[in-house]
Amino acid sequence: MNNALAISTIVIKELSRRKDFYVLFIMTAIITLLMGSVNFFNLQGISKYLKEICLLLIWISSLAIALATTARQIPAERENRTIFPLLAKPVTRWEVVVGKFLGCWFACGLALGLFYLFFGALALTREGQFQLGGVFQAWWLHWSMLAIVVAMTLLGSVVFAAPSSNVTIVFLGVASILLLGRYLHKIAVSMTEPGQTLLSICYFAMPHLEFFDVRDTLIHEWSVPWWACGVASLYACCYTLFFLVATWVVFRRQALN
Amino acid sequence: MLDHWHDGYSGMSTILKIDNLRVEYRRRELGQPINVAVNGINLAVETGEVFGFLGPNGAGKTTTMNVLLGFVNPTSGSCALFGVDTRQPIARQRIGFLPELTYYYKFLSAEEILRFYAKIFRIPAGEVESRISEVLKLVELDNVRKRPIKSYSKGMQQRVGLAQALINKPDLLILDEPTSGLDPVGRMKVREIIQRLKEEGKTVFFSSHELGEVETVCDRVGIMCAGQLKEQGAVADLRQRYQCDLERVFLKVIGYQPAHG
Ligand SMILES: Nc1ncnc2c1ncn2[C@@H]1O[C@H](COP(=O)(O)OP(=O)(O)OP(=O)(O)O)[C@@H](O)[C@H]1O
Ligand SMILES: [Mg+2]
């Protein structure tokens, strides 16, 4: 764990020094502008609509950040040959995988925290109320979902040769789960065999990222029960672990040159 | 458990052992021939020895070292360091390794990178800073220790490589062309470092194309050619056997025919 943490701090150092976090400031600026214009329009219902756009932007940019930072981690280590002095130390490849994961996931969590903080703060100034619990839940669930995405991307980065193809494939996968995931079972039922079985297997095996999408509850100021948050975290934990172990299994015996 | 490892004579023990190592590179494209980089070599390096690993370009030196570090899997045969199979990470606790083409995290400074590696070696916190200063002074990077590595020259990066290989006070150093890219003073320095390590009883296994330097610092050399270990022995022995200097021995062993007479 010591080694994995050391590796993760290097990941975060790199991200901060490569100025990747500038994207964040642009994003927060956009959110600020959007939320700031709520009063300007001063129309019934427009505030909910703007919140929705804000949250959609947060979702898209968080996925972009997670994919962009994770996909190049291991390929860049190999390309720049920095993996050689690293693995010449008493470091296992499992520790490298976990370290990379932790670094990227922490970085995503920070970025996400910033987004939600702005979102919450602006909701407060514009609407005069702030649901701390709701925003925190949304952040936590979103971050748990990103753990699965980061682990998936890590697996992709040791399977596919080019980071760009990895990003494309993982993005398509994540987007289709988010958009179609919940309907897949219904589609399956209406199909004939063997399509039905295949689609059902898909439905039960895939990580249901859409479970973590609580944008509607946040907009309508409903709330998610805390036990459901706990179950969702556990669910995310299982899939993350599965993808990390899969990454290690592929990476473990890979020749590095 | 390690008893069988000792050879029995004069208390010497084998620190690095290569058994019938064969490494093939398979090409991705179909129909390409298999490339045999290392073809059945046997080698043993004793504790306290300085071993020079020689051979022309493409002989398989780097490939052999990559197997020793566990980066490349042997097609057949095996390697062991300190009696532990090289596939186990624990075999690397007491090793310093300098890769062939040295690249480090460009966004870090020399001292940051050494701090990172020190953490991995679990060097006690109280010792870390003094150890870093020590190795940085040794490789003469003390005055630029806070600058990011991307601003270093090639030779300076090579020195970072040497510094990180020494940070854990290793018992065995594996250096792949440690003097490449260094100026004459830097080379002299590396030679002095190797000699000093030897006096401290450390073992050094290094590859080089500088036969003059190999002749001065090595106890024994092995000469590889086309994946095979063609010759090995003490430098003095080889010189006597072939009746010429190491450079000529090398050329003879690899079968080089001079163009004129
Ligand atoms: N990744 C690889 N894929 C295919 N062939 C490789 C690969 N790496 C090395 N080789 C081949 O293996 C052989 C040995 O290469 P190696 O790098 O071990 O040589 P070397 O002795 O270190 O040479 P040099 O003195 O130039 O560093 C060469 O024929 C090389 O073409
Ligand atoms: Mg080489």
CSV table of N, CA, C and O and ligand atoms in Angstrom, one decimal, chain A residues 257, chain B residues 25 27 35-37 55-64 100 176-177 209, ligand 1:
chain,number,residue,atom,x,y,z
A,257,ASN,N,8.8,-3.9,-23.5
A,257,ASN,CA,9.8,-3.3,-24.4
A,257,ASN,C,9.2,-3.1,-25.8
A,257,ASN,O,8.0,-3.4,-26.0
B,25,TYR,N,12.0,-13.2,-29.5
B,25,TYR,CA,11.0,-12.1,-29.8
B,25,TYR,C,10.2,-12.6,-31.0
B,25,TYR,O,10.7,-12.8,-32.0
B,27,ARG,N,7.5,-11.7,-33.8
B,27,ARG,CA,7.0,-10.6,-34.5
B,27,ARG,C,5.5,-10.6,-34.5
B,27,ARG,O,4.9,-11.7,-34.6
B,35,ASN,N,12.8,-14.0,-33.8
B,35,ASN,CA,14.1,-13.3,-33.5
B,35,ASN,C,14.6,-13.9,-32.2
B,35,ASN,O,14.0,-13.6,-31.2
B,36,VAL,N,15.7,-14.6,-32.3
B,36,VAL,CA,16.3,-15.2,-31.1
B,36,VAL,C,17.3,-14.1,-30.5
B,36,VAL,O,18.4,-14.0,-31.1
B,37,ALA,N,17.0,-13.4,-29.5
B,37,ALA,CA,17.8,-12.4,-28.9
B,37,ALA,C,18.9,-13.0,-28.0
B,37,ALA,O,20.0,-12.5,-28.0
B,55,GLY,N,29.8,-7.1,-25.9
B,55,GLY,CA,29.2,-7.6,-27.1
B,55,GLY,C,28.9,-6.5,-28.0
B,55,GLY,O,28.6,-5.4,-27.6
B,56,PRO,N,28.9,-6.8,-29.3
B,56,PRO,CA,28.5,-5.8,-30.3
B,56,PRO,C,27.1,-5.4,-30.2
B,56,PRO,O,26.3,-6.0,-29.5
B,57,ASN,N,26.7,-4.3,-30.9
B,57,ASN,CA,25.3,-3.9,-30.9
B,57,ASN,C,24.4,-5.0,-31.3
B,57,ASN,O,24.7,-5.7,-32.3
B,58,GLY,N,23.3,-5.2,-30.6
B,58,GLY,CA,22.3,-6.2,-30.9
B,58,GLY,C,22.7,-7.6,-30.5
B,58,GLY,O,22.1,-8.6,-30.9
B,59,ALA,N,23.8,-7.7,-29.6
B,59,ALA,CA,24.2,-9.0,-29.2
B,59,ALA,C,23.2,-9.7,-28.2
B,59,ALA,O,23.2,-10.9,-28.1
B,60,GLY,N,22.5,-8.9,-27.5
B,60,GLY,CA,21.5,-9.4,-26.5
B,60,GLY,C,21.8,-9.0,-25.1
B,60,GLY,O,21.3,-9.6,-24.2
B,61,LYS,N,22.7,-8.0,-24.9
B,61,LYS,CA,23.1,-7.6,-23.5
B,61,LYS,C,21.9,-7.0,-22.8
B,61,LYS,O,21.5,-7.5,-21.7
B,62,THR,N,21.2,-6.1,-23.5
B,62,THR,CA,20.1,-5.4,-22.8
B,62,THR,C,19.0,-6.4,-22.6
B,62,THR,O,18.3,-6.4,-21.5
B,63,THR,N,18.8,-7.3,-23.5
B,63,THR,CA,17.7,-8.3,-23.3
B,63,THR,C,18.0,-9.2,-22.1
B,63,THR,O,17.1,-9.4,-21.3
B,64,THR,N,19.2,-9.6,-22.0
B,64,THR,CA,19.6,-10.4,-20.8
B,64,THR,C,19.3,-9.6,-19.5
B,64,THR,O,18.8,-10.2,-18.5
B,100,GLU,N,19.2,1.3,-20.0
B,100,GLU,CA,20.0,1.7,-21.1
B,100,GLU,C,19.8,3.1,-21.5
B,100,GLU,O,20.7,3.9,-21.5
B,176,ASP,N,23.4,-0.8,-17.4
B,176,ASP,CA,23.4,-1.0,-18.8
B,176,ASP,C,24.1,0.3,-19.4
B,176,ASP,O,23.5,1.3,-19.5
B,177,GLU,N,25.3,0.1,-19.9
B,177,GLU,CA,26.1,1.2,-20.5
B,177,GLU,C,26.1,2.5,-19.6
B,177,GLU,O,25.5,3.5,-20.0
B,209,HIS,N,30.7,-0.5,-24.0
B,209,HIS,CA,31.4,-0.7,-25.3
B,209,HIS,C,32.8,0.0,-25.1
B,209,HIS,O,33.5,0.0,-26.1
C,1,LIG,N1,11.2,-5.5,-28.4
C,1,LIG,C1,11.9,-6.2,-29.3
C,1,LIG,N2,11.3,-6.9,-30.3
C,1,LIG,C2,12.0,-7.6,-31.2
C,1,LIG,N3,13.3,-7.7,-31.2
C,1,LIG,C3,14.0,-7.1,-30.3
C,1,LIG,C4,13.3,-6.3,-29.3
C,1,LIG,N4,14.3,-5.8,-28.4
C,1,LIG,C5,15.5,-6.3,-28.9
C,1,LIG,N5,15.3,-7.1,-30.0
C,1,LIG,C6,16.4,-7.8,-30.7
C,1,LIG,O1,17.1,-8.5,-29.8
C,1,LIG,C7,18.5,-8.5,-30.2
C,1,LIG,C8,19.3,-8.1,-29.0
C,1,LIG,O2,19.0,-6.8,-28.7
C,1,LIG,P1,19.6,-6.1,-27.4
C,1,LIG,O3,18.9,-4.8,-27.2
C,1,LIG,O4,19.6,-7.0,-26.3
C,1,LIG,O5,21.1,-5.8,-27.8
C,1,LIG,P2,22.3,-5.1,-27.0
C,1,LIG,O6,23.4,-6.1,-26.9
C,1,LIG,O7,21.9,-4.5,-25.8
C,1,LIG,O8,22.8,-4.0,-28.1
C,1,LIG,P3,23.4,-2.5,-27.8
C,1,LIG,O9,24.9,-2.7,-27.6
C,1,LIG,O10,23.1,-1.9,-29.2
C,1,LIG,O11,22.7,-1.9,-26.7
C,1,LIG,C9,18.6,-7.6,-31.4
C,1,LIG,O12,18.7,-8.4,-32.5
C,1,LIG,C10,17.3,-6.8,-31.4
C,1,LIG,O13,16.9,-6.5,-32.7
